[in-house]
PDB file of C-alpha atoms in Angstrom:
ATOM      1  CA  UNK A   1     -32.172 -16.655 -41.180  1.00 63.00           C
ATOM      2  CA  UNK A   2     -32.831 -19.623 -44.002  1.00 80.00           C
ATOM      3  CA  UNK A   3     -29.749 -22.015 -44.511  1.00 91.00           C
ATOM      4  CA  UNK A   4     -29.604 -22.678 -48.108  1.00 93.00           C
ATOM      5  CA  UNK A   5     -27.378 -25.519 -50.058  1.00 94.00           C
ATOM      6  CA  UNK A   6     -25.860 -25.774 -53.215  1.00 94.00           C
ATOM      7  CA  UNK A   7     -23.642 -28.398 -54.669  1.00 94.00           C
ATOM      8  CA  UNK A   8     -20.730 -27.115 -57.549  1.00 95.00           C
ATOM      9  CA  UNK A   9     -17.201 -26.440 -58.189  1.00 96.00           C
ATOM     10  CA  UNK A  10     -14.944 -24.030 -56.904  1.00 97.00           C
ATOM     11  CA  UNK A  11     -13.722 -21.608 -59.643  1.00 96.00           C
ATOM     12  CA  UNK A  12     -11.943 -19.031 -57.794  1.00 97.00           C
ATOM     13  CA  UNK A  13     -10.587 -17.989 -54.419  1.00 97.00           C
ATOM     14  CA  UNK A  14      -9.727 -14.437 -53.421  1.00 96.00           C
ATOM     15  CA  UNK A  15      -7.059 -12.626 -51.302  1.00 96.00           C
ATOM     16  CA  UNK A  16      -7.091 -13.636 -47.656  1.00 96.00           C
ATOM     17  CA  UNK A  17      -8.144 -10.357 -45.643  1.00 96.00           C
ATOM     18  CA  UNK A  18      -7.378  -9.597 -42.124  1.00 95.00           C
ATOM     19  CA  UNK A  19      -7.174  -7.274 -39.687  1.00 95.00           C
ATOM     20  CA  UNK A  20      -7.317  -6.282 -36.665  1.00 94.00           C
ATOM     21  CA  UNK A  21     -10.785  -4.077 -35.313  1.00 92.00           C
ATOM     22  CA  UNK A  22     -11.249  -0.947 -33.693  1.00 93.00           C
ATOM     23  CA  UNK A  23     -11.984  -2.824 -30.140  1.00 93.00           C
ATOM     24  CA  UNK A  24      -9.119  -5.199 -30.766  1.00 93.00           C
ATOM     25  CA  UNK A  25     -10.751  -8.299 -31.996  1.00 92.00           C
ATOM     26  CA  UNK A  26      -8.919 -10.036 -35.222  1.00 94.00           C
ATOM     27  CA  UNK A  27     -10.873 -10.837 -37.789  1.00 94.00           C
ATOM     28  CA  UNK A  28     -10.296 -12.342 -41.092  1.00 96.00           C
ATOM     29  CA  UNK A  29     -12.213 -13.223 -44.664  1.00 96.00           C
ATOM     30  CA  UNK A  30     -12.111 -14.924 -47.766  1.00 97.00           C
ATOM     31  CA  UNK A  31     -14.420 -15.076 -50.478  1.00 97.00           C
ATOM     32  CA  UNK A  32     -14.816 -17.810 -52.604  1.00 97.00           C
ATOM     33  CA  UNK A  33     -17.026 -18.773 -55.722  1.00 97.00           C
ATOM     34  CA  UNK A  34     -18.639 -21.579 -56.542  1.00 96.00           C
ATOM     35  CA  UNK A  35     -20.073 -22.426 -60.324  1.00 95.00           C
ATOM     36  CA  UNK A  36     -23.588 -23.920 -60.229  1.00 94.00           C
ATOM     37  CA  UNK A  37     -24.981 -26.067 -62.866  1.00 87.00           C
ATOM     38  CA  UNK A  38     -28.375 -24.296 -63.651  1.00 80.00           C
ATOM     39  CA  UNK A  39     -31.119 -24.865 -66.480  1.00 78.00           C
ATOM     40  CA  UNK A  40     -30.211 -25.334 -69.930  1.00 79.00           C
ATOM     41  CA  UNK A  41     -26.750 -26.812 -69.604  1.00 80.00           C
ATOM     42  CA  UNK A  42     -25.598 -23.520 -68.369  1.00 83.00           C
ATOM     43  CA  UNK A  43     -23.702 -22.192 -64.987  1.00 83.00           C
ATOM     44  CA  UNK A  44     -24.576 -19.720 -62.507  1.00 92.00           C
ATOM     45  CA  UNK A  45     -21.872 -18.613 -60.164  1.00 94.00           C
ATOM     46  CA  UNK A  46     -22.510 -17.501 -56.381  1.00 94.00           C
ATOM     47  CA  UNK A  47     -19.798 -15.709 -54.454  1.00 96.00           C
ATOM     48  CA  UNK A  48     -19.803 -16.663 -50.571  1.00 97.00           C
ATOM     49  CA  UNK A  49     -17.847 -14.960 -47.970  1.00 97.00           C
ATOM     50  CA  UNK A  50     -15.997 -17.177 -45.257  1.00 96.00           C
ATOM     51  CA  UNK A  51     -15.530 -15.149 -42.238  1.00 95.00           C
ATOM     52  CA  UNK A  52     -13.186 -15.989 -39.451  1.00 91.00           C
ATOM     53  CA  UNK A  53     -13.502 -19.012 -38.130  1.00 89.00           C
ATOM     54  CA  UNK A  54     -14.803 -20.503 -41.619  1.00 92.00           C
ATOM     55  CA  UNK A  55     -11.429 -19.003 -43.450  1.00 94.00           C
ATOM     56  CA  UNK A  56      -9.228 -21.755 -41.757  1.00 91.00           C
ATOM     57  CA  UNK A  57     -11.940 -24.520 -43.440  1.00 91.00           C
ATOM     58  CA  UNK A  58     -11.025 -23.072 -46.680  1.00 94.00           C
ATOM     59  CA  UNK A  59      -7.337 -23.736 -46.410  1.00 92.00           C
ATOM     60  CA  UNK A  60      -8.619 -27.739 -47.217  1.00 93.00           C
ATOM     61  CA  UNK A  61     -10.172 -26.834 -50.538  1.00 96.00           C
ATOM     62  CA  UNK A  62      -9.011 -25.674 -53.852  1.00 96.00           C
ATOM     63  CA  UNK A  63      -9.685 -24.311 -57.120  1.00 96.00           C
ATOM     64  CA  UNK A  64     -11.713 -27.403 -59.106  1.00 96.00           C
ATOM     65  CA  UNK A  65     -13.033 -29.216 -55.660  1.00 96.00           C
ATOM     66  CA  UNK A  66     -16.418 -30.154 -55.889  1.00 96.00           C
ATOM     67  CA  UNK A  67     -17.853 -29.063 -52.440  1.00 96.00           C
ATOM     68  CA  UNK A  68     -21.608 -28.584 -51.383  1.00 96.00           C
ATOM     69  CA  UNK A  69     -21.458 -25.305 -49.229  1.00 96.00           C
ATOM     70  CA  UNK A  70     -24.491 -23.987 -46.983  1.00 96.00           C
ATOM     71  CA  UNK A  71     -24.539 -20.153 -46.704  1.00 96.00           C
ATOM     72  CA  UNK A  72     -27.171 -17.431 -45.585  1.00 95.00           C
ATOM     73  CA  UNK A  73     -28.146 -14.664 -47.094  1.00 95.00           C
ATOM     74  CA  UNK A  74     -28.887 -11.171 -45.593  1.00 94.00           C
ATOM     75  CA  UNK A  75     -29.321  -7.614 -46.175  1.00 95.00           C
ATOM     76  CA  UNK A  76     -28.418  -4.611 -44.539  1.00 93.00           C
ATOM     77  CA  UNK A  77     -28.482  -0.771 -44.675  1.00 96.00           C
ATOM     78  CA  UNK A  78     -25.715   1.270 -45.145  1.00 94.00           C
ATOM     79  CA  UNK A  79     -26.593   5.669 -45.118  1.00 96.00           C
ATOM     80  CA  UNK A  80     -29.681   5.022 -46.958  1.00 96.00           C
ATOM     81  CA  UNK A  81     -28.693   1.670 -49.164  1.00 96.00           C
ATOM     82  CA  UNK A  82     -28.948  -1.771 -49.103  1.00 97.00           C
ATOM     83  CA  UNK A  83     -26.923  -4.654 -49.412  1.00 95.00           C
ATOM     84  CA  UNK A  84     -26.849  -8.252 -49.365  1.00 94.00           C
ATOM     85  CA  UNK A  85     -24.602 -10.312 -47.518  1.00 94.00           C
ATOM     86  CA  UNK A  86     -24.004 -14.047 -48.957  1.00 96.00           C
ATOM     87  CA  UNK A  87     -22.159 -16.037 -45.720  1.00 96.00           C
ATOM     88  CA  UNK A  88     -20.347 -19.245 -45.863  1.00 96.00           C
ATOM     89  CA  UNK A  89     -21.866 -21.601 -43.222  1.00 96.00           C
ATOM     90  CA  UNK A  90     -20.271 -24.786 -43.616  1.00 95.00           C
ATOM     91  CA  UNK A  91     -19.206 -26.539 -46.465  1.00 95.00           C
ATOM     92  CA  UNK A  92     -17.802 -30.476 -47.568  1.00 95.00           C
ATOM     93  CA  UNK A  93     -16.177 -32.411 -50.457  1.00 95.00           C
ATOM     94  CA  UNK A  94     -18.813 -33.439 -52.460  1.00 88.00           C
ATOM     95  CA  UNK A  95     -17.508 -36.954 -51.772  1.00 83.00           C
ATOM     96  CA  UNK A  96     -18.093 -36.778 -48.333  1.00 71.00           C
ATOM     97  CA  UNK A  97     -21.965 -35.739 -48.542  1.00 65.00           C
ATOM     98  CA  UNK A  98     -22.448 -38.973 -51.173  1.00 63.00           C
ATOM     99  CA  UNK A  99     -21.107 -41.290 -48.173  1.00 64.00           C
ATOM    100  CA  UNK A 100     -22.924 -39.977 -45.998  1.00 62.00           C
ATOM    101  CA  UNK A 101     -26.188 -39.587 -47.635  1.00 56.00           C
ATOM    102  CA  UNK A 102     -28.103 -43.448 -46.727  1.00 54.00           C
ATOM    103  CA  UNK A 103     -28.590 -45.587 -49.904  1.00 52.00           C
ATOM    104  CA  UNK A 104     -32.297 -45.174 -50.847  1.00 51.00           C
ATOM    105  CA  UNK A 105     -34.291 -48.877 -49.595  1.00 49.00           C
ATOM    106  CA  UNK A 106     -35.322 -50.888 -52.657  1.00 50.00           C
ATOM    107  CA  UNK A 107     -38.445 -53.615 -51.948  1.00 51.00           C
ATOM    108  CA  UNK A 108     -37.820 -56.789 -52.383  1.00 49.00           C
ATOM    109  CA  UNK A 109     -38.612 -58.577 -55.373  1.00 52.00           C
ATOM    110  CA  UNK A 110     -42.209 -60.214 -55.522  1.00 54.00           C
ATOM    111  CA  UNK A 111     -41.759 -64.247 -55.116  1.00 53.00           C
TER     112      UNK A 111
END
């Protein structure tokens, strides 16, 4: 499974979900959406599904926060079709992943 990362703003969050599964185990979601600046000065949008664990992370983050998120993408079968799931894997206030990222080295100057 590739980890893939994206950096954009959040321009929607849905209903939280939850429930309660057939063996007992809770289990709760959350998708969000994130607007991507693409080519051409335009935006692409990507809907990512926090699951569980990654639903109480939301709960810091609102509509208009600039995050970077890593998600994974897979597919699955369902009686003969297929579908893709997009999963939240972690994701930060864009602020946070500019401190943390080292300042590039510059040479110094030539005497």
């Amino acid at each position: 499974m590739a980890l893939n990362y994206v950096r954009g703003t959040i321009s929607h969050k849905g209903e939280l979900q939850q429930g309660t599964s057939q063996n007992g185990y809770d289990w709760a979601r959350q998708v969000i959406v994130i607007d991507v600046a693409s080519f051409n000065n335009t935006f692409s949008k990507i809907a990512v599904t926090a699951q569980n664990q990654r639903v109480d992370d939301l709960m810091n983050y609102q509509i208009g926060d600039r995050v970077e998120i890593g998600y994974s993408v897979t597919a699955r079968e369902y009686q003969g079709k297929w579908f893709n799931n997009v999963d939240l894997v972690n994701i930060k206030f864009l602020d946070e992943v500019a401190s943390a990222t080292p300042a590039p080295i510059q040479a110094a100057p030539r005497q």
